[in-house]
Structures are given as structure tokens and as C-alpha cells.
mmCIF file of C-alpha atoms and ligand atoms in Angstrom:
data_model
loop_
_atom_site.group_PDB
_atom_site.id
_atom_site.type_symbol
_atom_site.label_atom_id
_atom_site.label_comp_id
_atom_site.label_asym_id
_atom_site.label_seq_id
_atom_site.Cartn_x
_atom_site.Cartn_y
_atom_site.Cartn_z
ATOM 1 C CA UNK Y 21 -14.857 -40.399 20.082
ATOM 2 C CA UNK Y 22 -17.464 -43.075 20.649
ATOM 3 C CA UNK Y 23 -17.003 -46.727 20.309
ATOM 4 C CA UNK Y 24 -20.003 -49.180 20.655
ATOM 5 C CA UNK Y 25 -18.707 -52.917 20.633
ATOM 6 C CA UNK Y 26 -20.752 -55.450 19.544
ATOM 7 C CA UNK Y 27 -22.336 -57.929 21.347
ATOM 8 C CA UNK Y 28 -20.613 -61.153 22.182
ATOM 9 C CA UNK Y 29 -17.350 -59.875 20.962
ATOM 10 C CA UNK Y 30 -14.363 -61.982 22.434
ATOM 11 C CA UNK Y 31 -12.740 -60.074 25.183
ATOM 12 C CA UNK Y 32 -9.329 -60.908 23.505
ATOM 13 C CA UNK Y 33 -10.246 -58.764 20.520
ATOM 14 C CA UNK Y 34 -11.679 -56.004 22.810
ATOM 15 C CA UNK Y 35 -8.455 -56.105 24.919
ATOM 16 C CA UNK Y 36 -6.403 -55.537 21.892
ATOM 17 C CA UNK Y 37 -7.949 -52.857 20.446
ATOM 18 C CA UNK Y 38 -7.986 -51.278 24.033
ATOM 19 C CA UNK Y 39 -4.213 -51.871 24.030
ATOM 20 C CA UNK Y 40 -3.600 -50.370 20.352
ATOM 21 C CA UNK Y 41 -5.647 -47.282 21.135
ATOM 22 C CA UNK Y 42 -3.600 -46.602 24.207
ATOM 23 C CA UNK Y 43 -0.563 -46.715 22.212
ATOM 24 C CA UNK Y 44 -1.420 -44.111 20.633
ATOM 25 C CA UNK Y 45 -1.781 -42.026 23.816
ATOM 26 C CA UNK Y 46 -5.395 -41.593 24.114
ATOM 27 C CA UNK Y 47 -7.533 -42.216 27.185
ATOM 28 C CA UNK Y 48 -10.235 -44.421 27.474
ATOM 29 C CA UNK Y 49 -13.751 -45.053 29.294
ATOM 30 C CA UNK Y 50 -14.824 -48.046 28.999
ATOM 31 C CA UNK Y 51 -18.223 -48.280 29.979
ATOM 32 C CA UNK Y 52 -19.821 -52.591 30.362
ATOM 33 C CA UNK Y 53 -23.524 -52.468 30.483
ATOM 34 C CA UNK Y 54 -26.121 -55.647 29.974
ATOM 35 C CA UNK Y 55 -26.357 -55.113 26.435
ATOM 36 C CA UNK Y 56 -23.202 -53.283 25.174
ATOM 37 C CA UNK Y 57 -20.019 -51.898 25.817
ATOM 38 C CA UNK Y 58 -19.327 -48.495 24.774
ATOM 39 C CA UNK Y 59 -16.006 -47.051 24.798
ATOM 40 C CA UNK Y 60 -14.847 -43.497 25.497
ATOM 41 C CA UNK Y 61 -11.409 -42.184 23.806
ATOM 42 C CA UNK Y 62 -10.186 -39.144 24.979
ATOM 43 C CA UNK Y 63 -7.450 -37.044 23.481
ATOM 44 C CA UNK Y 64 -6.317 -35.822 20.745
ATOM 45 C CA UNK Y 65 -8.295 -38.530 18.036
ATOM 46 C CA UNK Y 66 -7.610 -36.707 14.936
ATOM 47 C CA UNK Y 67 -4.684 -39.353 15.429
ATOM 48 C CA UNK Y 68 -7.776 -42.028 15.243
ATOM 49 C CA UNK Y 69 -8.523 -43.237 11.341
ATOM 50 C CA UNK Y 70 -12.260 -43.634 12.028
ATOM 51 C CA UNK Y 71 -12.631 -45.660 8.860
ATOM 52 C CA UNK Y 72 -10.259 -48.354 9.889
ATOM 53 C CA UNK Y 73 -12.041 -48.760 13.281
ATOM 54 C CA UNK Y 74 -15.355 -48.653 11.667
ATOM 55 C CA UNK Y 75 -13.888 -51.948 9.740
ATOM 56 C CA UNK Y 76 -12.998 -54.054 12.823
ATOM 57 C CA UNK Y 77 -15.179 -56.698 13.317
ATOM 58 C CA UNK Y 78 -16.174 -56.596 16.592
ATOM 59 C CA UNK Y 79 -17.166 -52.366 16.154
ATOM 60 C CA UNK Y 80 -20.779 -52.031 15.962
ATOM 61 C CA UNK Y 81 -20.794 -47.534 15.707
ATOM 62 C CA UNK Y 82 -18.558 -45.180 16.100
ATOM 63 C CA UNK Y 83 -18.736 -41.501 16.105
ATOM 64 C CA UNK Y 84 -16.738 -38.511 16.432
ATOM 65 C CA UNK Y 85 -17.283 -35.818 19.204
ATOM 66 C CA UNK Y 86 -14.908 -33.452 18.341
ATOM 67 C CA UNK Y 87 -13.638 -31.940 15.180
ATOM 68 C CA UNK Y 88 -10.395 -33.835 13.489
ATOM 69 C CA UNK Y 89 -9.469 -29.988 12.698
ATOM 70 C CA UNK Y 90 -7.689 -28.067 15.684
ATOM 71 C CA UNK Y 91 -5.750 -25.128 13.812
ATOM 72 C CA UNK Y 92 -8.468 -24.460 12.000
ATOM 73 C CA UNK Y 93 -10.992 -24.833 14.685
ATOM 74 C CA UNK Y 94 -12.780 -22.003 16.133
ATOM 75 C CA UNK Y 95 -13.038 -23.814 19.528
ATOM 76 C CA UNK Y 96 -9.014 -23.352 20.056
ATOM 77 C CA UNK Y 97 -8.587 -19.824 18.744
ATOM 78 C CA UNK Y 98 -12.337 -18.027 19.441
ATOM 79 C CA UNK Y 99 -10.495 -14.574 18.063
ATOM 80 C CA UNK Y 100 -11.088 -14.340 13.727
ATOM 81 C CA UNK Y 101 -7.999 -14.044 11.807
ATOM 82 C CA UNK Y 102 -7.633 -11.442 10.352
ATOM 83 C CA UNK Y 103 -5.146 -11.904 6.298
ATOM 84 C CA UNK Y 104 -3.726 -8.866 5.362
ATOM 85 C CA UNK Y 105 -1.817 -7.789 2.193
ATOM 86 C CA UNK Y 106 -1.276 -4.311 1.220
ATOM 87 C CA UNK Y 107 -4.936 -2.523 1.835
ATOM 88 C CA UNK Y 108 -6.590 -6.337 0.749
ATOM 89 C CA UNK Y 109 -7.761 -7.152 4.894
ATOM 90 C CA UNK Y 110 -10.073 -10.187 5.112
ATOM 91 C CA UNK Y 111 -11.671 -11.530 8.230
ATOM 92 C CA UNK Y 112 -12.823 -9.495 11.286
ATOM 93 C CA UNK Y 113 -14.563 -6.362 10.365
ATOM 94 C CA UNK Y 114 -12.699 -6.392 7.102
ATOM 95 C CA UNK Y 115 -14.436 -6.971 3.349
ATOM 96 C CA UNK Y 116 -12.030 -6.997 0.610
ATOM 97 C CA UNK Y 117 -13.289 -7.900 -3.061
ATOM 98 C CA UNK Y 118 -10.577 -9.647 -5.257
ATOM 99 C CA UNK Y 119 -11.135 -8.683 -9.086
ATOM 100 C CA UNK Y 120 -10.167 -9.222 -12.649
ATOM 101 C CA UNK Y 121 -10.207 -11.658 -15.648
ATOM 102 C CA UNK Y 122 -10.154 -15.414 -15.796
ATOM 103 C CA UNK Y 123 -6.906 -15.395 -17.649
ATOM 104 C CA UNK Y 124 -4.187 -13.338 -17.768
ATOM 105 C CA UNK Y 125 -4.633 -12.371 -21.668
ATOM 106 C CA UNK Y 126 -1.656 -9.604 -22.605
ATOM 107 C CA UNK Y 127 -0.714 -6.506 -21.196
ATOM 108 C CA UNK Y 128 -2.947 -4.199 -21.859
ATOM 109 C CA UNK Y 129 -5.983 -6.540 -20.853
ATOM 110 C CA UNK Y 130 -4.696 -6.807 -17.501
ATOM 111 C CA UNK Y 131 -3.403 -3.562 -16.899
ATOM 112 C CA UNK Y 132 -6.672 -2.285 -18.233
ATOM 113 C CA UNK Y 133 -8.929 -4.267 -16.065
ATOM 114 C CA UNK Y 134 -6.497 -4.119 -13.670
ATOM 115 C CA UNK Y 135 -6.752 0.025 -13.051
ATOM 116 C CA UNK Y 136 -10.354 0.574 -13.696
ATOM 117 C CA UNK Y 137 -11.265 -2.308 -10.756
ATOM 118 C CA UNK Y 138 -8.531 -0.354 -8.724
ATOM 119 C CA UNK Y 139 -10.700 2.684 -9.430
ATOM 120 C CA UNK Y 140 -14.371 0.654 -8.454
ATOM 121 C CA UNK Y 141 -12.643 0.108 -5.264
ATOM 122 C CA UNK Y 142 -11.149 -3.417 -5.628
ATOM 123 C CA UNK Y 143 -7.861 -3.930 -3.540
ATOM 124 C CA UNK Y 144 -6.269 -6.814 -4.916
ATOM 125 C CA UNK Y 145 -6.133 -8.268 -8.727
ATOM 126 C CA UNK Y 146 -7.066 -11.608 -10.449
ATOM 127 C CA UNK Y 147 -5.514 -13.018 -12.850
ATOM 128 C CA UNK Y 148 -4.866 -16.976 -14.064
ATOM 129 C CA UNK Y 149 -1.555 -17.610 -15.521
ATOM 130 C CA UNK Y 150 -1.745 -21.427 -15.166
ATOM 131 C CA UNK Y 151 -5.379 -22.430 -16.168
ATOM 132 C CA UNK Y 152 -7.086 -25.827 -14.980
ATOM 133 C CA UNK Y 153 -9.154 -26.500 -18.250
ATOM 134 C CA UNK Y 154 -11.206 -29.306 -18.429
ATOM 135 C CA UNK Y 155 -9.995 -29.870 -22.354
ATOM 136 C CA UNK Y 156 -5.931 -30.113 -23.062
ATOM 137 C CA UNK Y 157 -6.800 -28.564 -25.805
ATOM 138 C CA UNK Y 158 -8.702 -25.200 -24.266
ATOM 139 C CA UNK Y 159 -6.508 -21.983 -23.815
ATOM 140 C CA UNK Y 160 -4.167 -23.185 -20.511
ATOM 141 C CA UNK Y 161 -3.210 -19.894 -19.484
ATOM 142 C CA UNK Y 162 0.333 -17.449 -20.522
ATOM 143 C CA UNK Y 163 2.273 -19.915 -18.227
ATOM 144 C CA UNK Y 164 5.225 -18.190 -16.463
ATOM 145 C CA UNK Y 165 4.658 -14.884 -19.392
ATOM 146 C CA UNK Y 166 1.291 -14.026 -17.573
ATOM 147 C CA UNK Y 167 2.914 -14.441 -13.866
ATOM 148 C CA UNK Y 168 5.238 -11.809 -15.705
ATOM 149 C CA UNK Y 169 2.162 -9.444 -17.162
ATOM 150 C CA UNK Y 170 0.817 -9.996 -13.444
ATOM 151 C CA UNK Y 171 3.891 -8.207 -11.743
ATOM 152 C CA UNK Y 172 3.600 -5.749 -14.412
ATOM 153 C CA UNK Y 173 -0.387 -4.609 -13.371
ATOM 154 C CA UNK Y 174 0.841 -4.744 -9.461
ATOM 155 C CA UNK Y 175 3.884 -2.241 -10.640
ATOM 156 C CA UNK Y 176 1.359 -0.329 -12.523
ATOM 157 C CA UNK Y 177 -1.539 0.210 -9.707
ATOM 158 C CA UNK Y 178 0.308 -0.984 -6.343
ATOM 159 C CA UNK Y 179 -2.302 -3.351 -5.813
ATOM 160 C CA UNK Y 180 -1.340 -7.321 -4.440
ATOM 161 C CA UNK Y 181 -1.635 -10.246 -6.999
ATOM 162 C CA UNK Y 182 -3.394 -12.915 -6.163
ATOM 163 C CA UNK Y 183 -3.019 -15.935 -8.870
ATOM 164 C CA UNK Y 184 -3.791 -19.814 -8.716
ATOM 165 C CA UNK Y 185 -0.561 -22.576 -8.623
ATOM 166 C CA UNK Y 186 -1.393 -26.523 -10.177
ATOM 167 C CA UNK Y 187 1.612 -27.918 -9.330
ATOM 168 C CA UNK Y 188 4.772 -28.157 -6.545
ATOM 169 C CA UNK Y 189 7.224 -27.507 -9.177
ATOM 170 C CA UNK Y 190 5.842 -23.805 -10.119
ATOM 171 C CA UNK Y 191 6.645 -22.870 -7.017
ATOM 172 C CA UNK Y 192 9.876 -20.887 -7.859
ATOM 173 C CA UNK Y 193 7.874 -18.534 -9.681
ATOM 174 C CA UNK Y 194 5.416 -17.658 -7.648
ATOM 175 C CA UNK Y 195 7.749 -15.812 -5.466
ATOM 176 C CA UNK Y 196 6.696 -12.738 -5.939
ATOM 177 C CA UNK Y 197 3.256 -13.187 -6.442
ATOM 178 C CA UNK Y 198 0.990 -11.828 -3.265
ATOM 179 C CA UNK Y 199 -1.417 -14.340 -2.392
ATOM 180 C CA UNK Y 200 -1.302 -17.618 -4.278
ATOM 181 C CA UNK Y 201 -4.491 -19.574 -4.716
ATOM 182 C CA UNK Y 202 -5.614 -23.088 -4.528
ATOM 183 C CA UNK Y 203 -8.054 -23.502 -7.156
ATOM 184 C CA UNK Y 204 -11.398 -26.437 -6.504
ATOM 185 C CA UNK Y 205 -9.209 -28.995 -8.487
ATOM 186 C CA UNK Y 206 -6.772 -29.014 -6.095
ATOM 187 C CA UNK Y 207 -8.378 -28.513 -3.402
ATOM 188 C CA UNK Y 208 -7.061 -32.556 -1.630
ATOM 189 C CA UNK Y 209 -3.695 -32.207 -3.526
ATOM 190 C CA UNK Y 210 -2.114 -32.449 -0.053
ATOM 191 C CA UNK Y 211 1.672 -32.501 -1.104
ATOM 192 C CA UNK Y 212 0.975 -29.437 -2.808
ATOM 193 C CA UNK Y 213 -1.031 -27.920 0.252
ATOM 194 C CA UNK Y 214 2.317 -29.554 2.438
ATOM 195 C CA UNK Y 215 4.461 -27.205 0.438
ATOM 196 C CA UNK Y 216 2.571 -24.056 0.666
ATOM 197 C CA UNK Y 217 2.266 -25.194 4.278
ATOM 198 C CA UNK Y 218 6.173 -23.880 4.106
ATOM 199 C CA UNK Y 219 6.128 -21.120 2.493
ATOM 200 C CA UNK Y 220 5.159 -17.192 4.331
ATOM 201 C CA UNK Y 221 2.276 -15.950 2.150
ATOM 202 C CA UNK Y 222 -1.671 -16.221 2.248
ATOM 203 C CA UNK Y 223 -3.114 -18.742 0.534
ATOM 204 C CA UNK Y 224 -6.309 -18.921 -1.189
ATOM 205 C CA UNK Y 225 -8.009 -21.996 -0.680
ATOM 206 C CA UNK Y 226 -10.995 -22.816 -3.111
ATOM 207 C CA UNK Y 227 -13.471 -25.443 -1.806
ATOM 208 C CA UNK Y 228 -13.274 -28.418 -4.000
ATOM 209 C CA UNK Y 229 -16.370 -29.229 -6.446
ATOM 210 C CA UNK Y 230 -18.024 -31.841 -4.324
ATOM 211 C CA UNK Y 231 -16.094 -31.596 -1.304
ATOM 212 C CA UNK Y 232 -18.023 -31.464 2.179
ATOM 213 C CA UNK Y 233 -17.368 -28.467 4.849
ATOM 214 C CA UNK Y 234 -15.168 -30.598 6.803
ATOM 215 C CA UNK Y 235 -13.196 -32.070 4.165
ATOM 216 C CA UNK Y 236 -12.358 -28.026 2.925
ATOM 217 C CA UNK Y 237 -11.112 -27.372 6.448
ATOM 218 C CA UNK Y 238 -8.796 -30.763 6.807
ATOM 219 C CA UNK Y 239 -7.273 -28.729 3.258
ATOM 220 C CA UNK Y 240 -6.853 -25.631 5.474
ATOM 221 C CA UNK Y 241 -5.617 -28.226 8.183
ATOM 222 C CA UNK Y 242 -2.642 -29.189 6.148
ATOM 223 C CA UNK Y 243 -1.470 -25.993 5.380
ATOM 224 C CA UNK Y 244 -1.474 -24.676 8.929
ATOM 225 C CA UNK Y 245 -0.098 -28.412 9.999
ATOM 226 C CA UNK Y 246 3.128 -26.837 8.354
ATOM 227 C CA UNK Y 247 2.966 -23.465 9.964
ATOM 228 C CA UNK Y 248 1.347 -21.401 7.538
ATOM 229 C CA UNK Y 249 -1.610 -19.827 9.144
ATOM 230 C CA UNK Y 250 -2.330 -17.017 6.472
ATOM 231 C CA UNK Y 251 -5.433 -18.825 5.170
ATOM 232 C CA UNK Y 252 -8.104 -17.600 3.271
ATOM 233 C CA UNK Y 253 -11.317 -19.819 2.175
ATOM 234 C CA UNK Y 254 -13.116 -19.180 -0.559
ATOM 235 C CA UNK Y 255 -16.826 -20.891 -1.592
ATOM 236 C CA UNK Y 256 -17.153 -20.858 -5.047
ATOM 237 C CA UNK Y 257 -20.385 -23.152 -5.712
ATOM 238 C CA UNK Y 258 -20.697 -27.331 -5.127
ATOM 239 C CA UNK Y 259 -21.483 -29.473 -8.259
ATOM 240 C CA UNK Y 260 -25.598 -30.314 -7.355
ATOM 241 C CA UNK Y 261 -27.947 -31.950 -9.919
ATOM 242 C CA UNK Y 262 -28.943 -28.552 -10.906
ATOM 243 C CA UNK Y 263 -27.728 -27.488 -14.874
ATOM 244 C CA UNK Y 264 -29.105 -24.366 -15.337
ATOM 245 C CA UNK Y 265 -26.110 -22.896 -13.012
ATOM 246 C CA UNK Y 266 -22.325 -24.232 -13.684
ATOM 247 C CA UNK Y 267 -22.612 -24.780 -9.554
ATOM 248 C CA UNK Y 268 -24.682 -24.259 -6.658
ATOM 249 C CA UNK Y 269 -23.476 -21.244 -4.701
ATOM 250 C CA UNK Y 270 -23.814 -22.891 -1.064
ATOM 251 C CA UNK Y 271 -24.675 -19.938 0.664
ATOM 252 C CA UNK Y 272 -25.228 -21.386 4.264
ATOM 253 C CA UNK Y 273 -21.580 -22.394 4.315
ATOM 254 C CA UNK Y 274 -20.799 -18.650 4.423
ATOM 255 C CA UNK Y 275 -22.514 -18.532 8.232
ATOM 256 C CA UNK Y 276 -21.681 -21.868 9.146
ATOM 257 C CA UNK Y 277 -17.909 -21.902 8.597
ATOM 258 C CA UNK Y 278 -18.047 -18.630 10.479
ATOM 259 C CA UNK Y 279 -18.970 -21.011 13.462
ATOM 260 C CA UNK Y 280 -16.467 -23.962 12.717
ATOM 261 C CA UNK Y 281 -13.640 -22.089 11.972
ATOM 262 C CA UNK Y 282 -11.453 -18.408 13.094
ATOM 263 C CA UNK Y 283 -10.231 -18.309 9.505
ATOM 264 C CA UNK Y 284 -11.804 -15.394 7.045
ATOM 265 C CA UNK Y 285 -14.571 -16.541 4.240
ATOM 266 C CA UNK Y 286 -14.765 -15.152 1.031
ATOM 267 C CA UNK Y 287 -17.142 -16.404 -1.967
ATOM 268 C CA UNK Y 288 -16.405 -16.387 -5.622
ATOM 269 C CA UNK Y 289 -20.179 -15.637 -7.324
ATOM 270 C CA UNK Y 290 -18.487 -16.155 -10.997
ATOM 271 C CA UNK Y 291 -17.635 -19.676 -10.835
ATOM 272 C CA UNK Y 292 -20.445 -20.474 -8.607
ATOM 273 C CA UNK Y 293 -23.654 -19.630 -11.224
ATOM 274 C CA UNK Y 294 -21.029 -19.412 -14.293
ATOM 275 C CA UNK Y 295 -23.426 -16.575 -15.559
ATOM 276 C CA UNK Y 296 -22.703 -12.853 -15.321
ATOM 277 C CA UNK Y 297 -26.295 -11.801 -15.023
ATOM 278 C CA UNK Y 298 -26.116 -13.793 -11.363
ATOM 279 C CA UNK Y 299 -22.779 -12.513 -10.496
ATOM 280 C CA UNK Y 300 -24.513 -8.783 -8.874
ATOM 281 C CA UNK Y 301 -27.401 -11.418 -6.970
ATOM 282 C CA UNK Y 302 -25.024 -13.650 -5.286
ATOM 283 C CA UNK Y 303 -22.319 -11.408 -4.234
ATOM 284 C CA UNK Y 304 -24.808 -8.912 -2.600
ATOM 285 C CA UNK Y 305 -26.618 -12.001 -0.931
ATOM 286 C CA UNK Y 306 -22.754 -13.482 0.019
ATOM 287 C CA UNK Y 307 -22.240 -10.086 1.857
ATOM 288 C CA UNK Y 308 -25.514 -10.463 3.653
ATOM 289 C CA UNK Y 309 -24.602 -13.655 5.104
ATOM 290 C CA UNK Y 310 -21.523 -12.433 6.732
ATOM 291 C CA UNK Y 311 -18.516 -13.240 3.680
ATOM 292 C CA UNK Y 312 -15.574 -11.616 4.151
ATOM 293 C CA UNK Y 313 -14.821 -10.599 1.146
ATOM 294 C CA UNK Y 314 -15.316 -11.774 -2.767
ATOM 295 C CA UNK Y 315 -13.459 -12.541 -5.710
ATOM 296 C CA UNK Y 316 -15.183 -11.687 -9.256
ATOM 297 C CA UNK Y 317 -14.253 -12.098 -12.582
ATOM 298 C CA UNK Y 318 -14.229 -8.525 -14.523
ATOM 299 C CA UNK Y 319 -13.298 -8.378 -17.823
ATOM 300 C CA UNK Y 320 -13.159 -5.620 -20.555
ATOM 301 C CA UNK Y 321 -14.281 -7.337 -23.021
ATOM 302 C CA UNK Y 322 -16.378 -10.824 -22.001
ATOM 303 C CA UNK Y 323 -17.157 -11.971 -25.655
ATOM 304 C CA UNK Y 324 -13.694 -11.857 -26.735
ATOM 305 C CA UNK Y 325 -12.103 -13.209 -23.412
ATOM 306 C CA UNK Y 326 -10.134 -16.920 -23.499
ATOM 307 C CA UNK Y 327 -11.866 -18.287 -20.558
ATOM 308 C CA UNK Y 328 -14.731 -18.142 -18.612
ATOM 309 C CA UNK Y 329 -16.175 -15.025 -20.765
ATOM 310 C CA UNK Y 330 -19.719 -15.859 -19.941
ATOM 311 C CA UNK Y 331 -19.289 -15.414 -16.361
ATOM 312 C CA UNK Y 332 -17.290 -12.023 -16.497
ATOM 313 C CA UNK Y 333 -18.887 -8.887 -15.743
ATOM 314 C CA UNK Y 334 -17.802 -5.830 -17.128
ATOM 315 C CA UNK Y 335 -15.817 -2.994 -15.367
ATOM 316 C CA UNK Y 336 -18.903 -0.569 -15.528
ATOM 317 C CA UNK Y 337 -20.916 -3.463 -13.758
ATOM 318 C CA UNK Y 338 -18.201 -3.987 -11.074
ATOM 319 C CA UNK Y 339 -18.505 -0.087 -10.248
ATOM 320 C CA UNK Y 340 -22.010 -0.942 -10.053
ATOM 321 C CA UNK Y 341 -21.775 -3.810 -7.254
ATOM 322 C CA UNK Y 342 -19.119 -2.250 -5.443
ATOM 323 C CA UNK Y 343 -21.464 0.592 -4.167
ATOM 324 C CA UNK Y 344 -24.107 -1.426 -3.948
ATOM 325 C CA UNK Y 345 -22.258 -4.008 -1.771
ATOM 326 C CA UNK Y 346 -21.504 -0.776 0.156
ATOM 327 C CA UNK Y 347 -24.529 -0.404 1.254
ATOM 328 C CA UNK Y 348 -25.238 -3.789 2.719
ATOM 329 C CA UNK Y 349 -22.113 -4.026 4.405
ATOM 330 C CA UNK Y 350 -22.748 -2.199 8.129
ATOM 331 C CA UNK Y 351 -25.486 -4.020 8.360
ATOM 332 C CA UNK Y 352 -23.098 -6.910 8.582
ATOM 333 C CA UNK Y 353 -20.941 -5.201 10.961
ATOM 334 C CA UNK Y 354 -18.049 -4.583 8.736
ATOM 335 C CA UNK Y 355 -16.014 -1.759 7.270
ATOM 336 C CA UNK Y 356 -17.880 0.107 4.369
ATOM 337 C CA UNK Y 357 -15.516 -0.770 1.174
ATOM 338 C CA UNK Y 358 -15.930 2.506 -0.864
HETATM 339 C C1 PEP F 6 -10.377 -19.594 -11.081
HETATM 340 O O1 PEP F 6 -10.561 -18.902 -10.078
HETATM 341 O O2 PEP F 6 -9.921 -19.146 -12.140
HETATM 342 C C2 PEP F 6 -10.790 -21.007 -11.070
HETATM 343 C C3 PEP F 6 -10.349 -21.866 -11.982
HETATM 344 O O3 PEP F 6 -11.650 -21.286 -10.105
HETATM 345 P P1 PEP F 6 -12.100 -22.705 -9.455
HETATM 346 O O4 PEP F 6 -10.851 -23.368 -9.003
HETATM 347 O O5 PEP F 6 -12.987 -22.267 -8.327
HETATM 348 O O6 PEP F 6 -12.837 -23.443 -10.523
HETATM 349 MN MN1 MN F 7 -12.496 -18.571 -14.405
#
């Protein structure tokens, strides 16, 4: 990290800060030229709040050299990750695709979907049992009855569950559910991502709506701060200016995550254009910039479906993608998917 001081700053001031960043077991060049004095911390400075330095009065710039992520960081663990459940691999020369409805809706909608995705080639199943709705008064999901319905479609086709927790105290019944997801919304809950942080499954982490890159990986931080390392990241569109979409699939995240981070990528093409006529376009152009892996609403019947019909695609169109996503796949250097 970077400090320029500002010219004609008392020396007391520039002593104490000097002192206080010592404390906290850094390192530091100090550099006194004609004009300015620039300061050099070394260490570990994700201990540094930048913001609060930036706010001292005699700080002119500062600016960060290295990333404040270092689990998450490619540069400390060059080797990708590789998240495994059942025959769901992600990261590496792995592609998994994640499929089924919005919303757990009864049984035989989920065990429906459920089997003929299994069939397409999917190897884990959707489902939301607790719904983030924008409206209390929308459909909020079957609650603990659709976690139920979801152990019944895993019984049914052997395939991992992969459903998204809103709050700490839910916990309990996720037990037995596979790989539990972090949906955008809570993307910076942080005690949440603490908790999971505890707990020995992957997690699913959705990039928030208008989060940055680095902000997504401080999420992933957290999680791995606690010892969790079973991460996988998931792009599902930014909120831009742009209406015609529900988001803006950002596409060069895919690539440039690959860089900044060991940890798999997969993109979500439903929530990212909200439109199922899009959902076939962005998932083969996700797989051409190197995702591992997607996760796509499929439902049997998208007019009559409780959330998020308009974005669903139907089981015939998921057979559909699968082979064509098939086909783009070597090219990417990964593992043909059916
Ligand atoms: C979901 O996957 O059902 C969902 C609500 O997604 P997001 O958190 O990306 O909006
Ligand atoms: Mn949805």
C-alpha cells in the first residue's frame, strides 16, 4: 500500500500515524523527497481500513498494491479448485450445469423437472424453498415443506440439491441439503456468510446486484476466513441502466475472475436477461468465455409457474442447450458434459 503525505504536514502527525501503522505489524518505507513524502507499508494490509486513512488530514493518496483477498486470491493458491458433489464437479476441466424451477412448487413439479433435466444431462437440481421477493406479498417460497419436496427429487433421481438460505436461523434445516446458495440479496450479509464459513458444504455464492468484482470476492473472503473453502461463484447479471434485460449479464467477469481468483465460476443466464428466449444465447456465450458451469431455470410449465416464469425454459429447450453447450465445450478445454 501507498501513502502520499501532504505537503507541510507536521512531523508530529506523520510520526503518529507511522507509530499506529507499526502497531499493527506492518513494515514501512518511508521515502522524503523535495516535494512529498510517500510511504511504503508492507505486510499483510488487508488489516489496513483504506477509507479511514484516506480521511486523515495530512493523507494526500493512497492506493492499494495488493489484493485485500488472500484465500481467495489466485496469487497464493495458482492450482483451481476444483467443488465436487456427487457427479456435480466445478472448476478445473469440469462444467457442471445446475437446473430446475425458481420455486419449489409441489411434488410432482419438482420431481418432474427434476428427472427429465437428470435425463438432458444436468447433475445437480434447483429449487427455491425460501424465496427473496421483492413484494411481501409475492409467492415466498414452500418454506421448510419445499426443503422437504427437495429431499424427495434427490431420493427420487440421486442427484445433489442445491437451494438458497436468507437467514442464520434456517440453518438447522438445511442440513441435508447439498450445496446451499447465497442468493444476490445477500450477497454482504456477512454474519450469515460467518456462519456458513462453519459449516462443511459448498456454498453458492451469487454476486450481489450492484456489487463490484472485488467486493464478490471479500463475500467469498469471509466464508473461507472461517475455514470453509468449498466455494462456488456464480455471475448472474449487474443492475446497469439498461431495461430491456432484468440485468446485464457481465460476461468479462467470467475471464477475469478466472485471473483474480483459484475458485470455480459459474453464470446463471436466467436471472441475468430475465427472458427465456436469451437464456440458450448467454449460456452458450458463458461457456465460451471459460464458466465453469451454469445454473438455469427449467420449468414444465413457465406460464403457470409462481416465480420467475418468464425466464424459465422448458425441459425440451434444456435438452436443446445441453448438446449444444456440448459442442463448445473442448474448445474451452473442459470435459464434454453429455
Ligand atoms: C434464485 O436463484 O432463485 C435467485 C433468487 O437468484 P438471485 O439471488 O441471483 O436473484
Ligand atoms: Mn428465480
Amino acid at each position: 500500500m501507498i501513502l502520499v503525505i501532504k505537503k507541510n504536514s507536521e512531523k508530529r502527525q506523520l510520526d503518529n500515524l507511522i507509530s499506529w501503522i507499526k502497531k499493527l505489524g506492518l513494515k514501512i518505507n518511508l521515502s522524503t523527497g523535495e516535494n512529498s513524502t510517500v510511504l511504503g507499508i508492507v505486510g499483510d494490509t488487508s488489516l489496513v481500513d483504506i477509507d479511514l486513512i484516506r480521511s486523515l488530514d495530512i493523507v494526500e493518496s493512497v492506493k492499494r498494491i495488493s489484493e485485500p483477498y488472500k484465500k481467495a486470491n489466485r496469487k497464493f493458491h495458482p492450482e483451481n479448485t476444483i467443488v465436487s458433489v456427487g457427479d456435480a464437479k466445478f472448476g478445473g476441466p469440469h462444467f457442471s450445469v445446475i437446473a430446475g424451477p425458481c420455486s419449489v412448487e409441489s411434488e410432482e413439479q419438482i420431481i418432474s423437472i427434476a428427472k427429465s433435466v437428470k435425463a438432458s444431462g444436468a447433475t445437480a437440481i434447483r429449487g427455491g424453498a425460501f424465496k427473496p421477493r421483492t413484494s411481501p406479498y409475492a409467492f415466498q417460497g414452500l418454506r421448510a415443506d419445499g426443503i422437504r419436496l427437495l429431499l424427495i427429487a434427490r431420493e427420487e433421481t440421486k442427484l445433489p440439491i442445491v437451494t438458497e438460505i436468507m437467514s442464520v436461523t434456517h440453518l438447522d434445516l438445511f442440513r441435508d441439503i447439498d450445496i446451499v446458495q447465497v442468493g444476490a440479496r445477500n450477497m454482504q450479509n456477512f454474519e450469515l456468510l460467518k456462519e456458513l464459513g462453519r459449516i462443511n458444504k459448498p456454498i453458492l455464492l451469487k454476486r450481489g446486484l450492484a456489487n463490484t468484482i472485488e467486493e464478490w470476492l471479500m463475500s467469498a473472503e469471509y466464508i473461507m476466513a472461517e475455514g470453509n473453502e468449498q466455494i462456488i461463484l456464480c455471475e448472474r447479471g449487474i443492475r446497469t441502466f439498461e431495461h430491456y434485460t432484468r440485468n446485464t449479464l457481465d460476461l468479462s467477469a467470467i475471464p477475469l475472475m478466472k485471473e483474480l481468483t483459484h475458485l470455480p465460476v459459474i453464470v446463471d443466464p436466467s436471472h441475468a436477461s430475465g427472458l427465456s428466449r436469451l437464456v440458450e444465447p448467454l449460456s452458450l456465450a458463458a461457456t465460451g468465455v471459460g464458466s465453469d458451469g451454469l445454473i438455469i431455470e427449467v420449468h414444465n410449465n413457465p406460464e403457470k409457474a409462481l416465480c420467475d416464469g418468464p425466464q424459465c425454459i422448458r425441459p425440451t429447450q434444456f435438452d436443446t442447450l445441453m448438446k449444444r453447450i456440448n459442442v463448445i465445450l473442448p474448445l474451452t478445454g473442459k470435459n464434454n458434459i453429455v
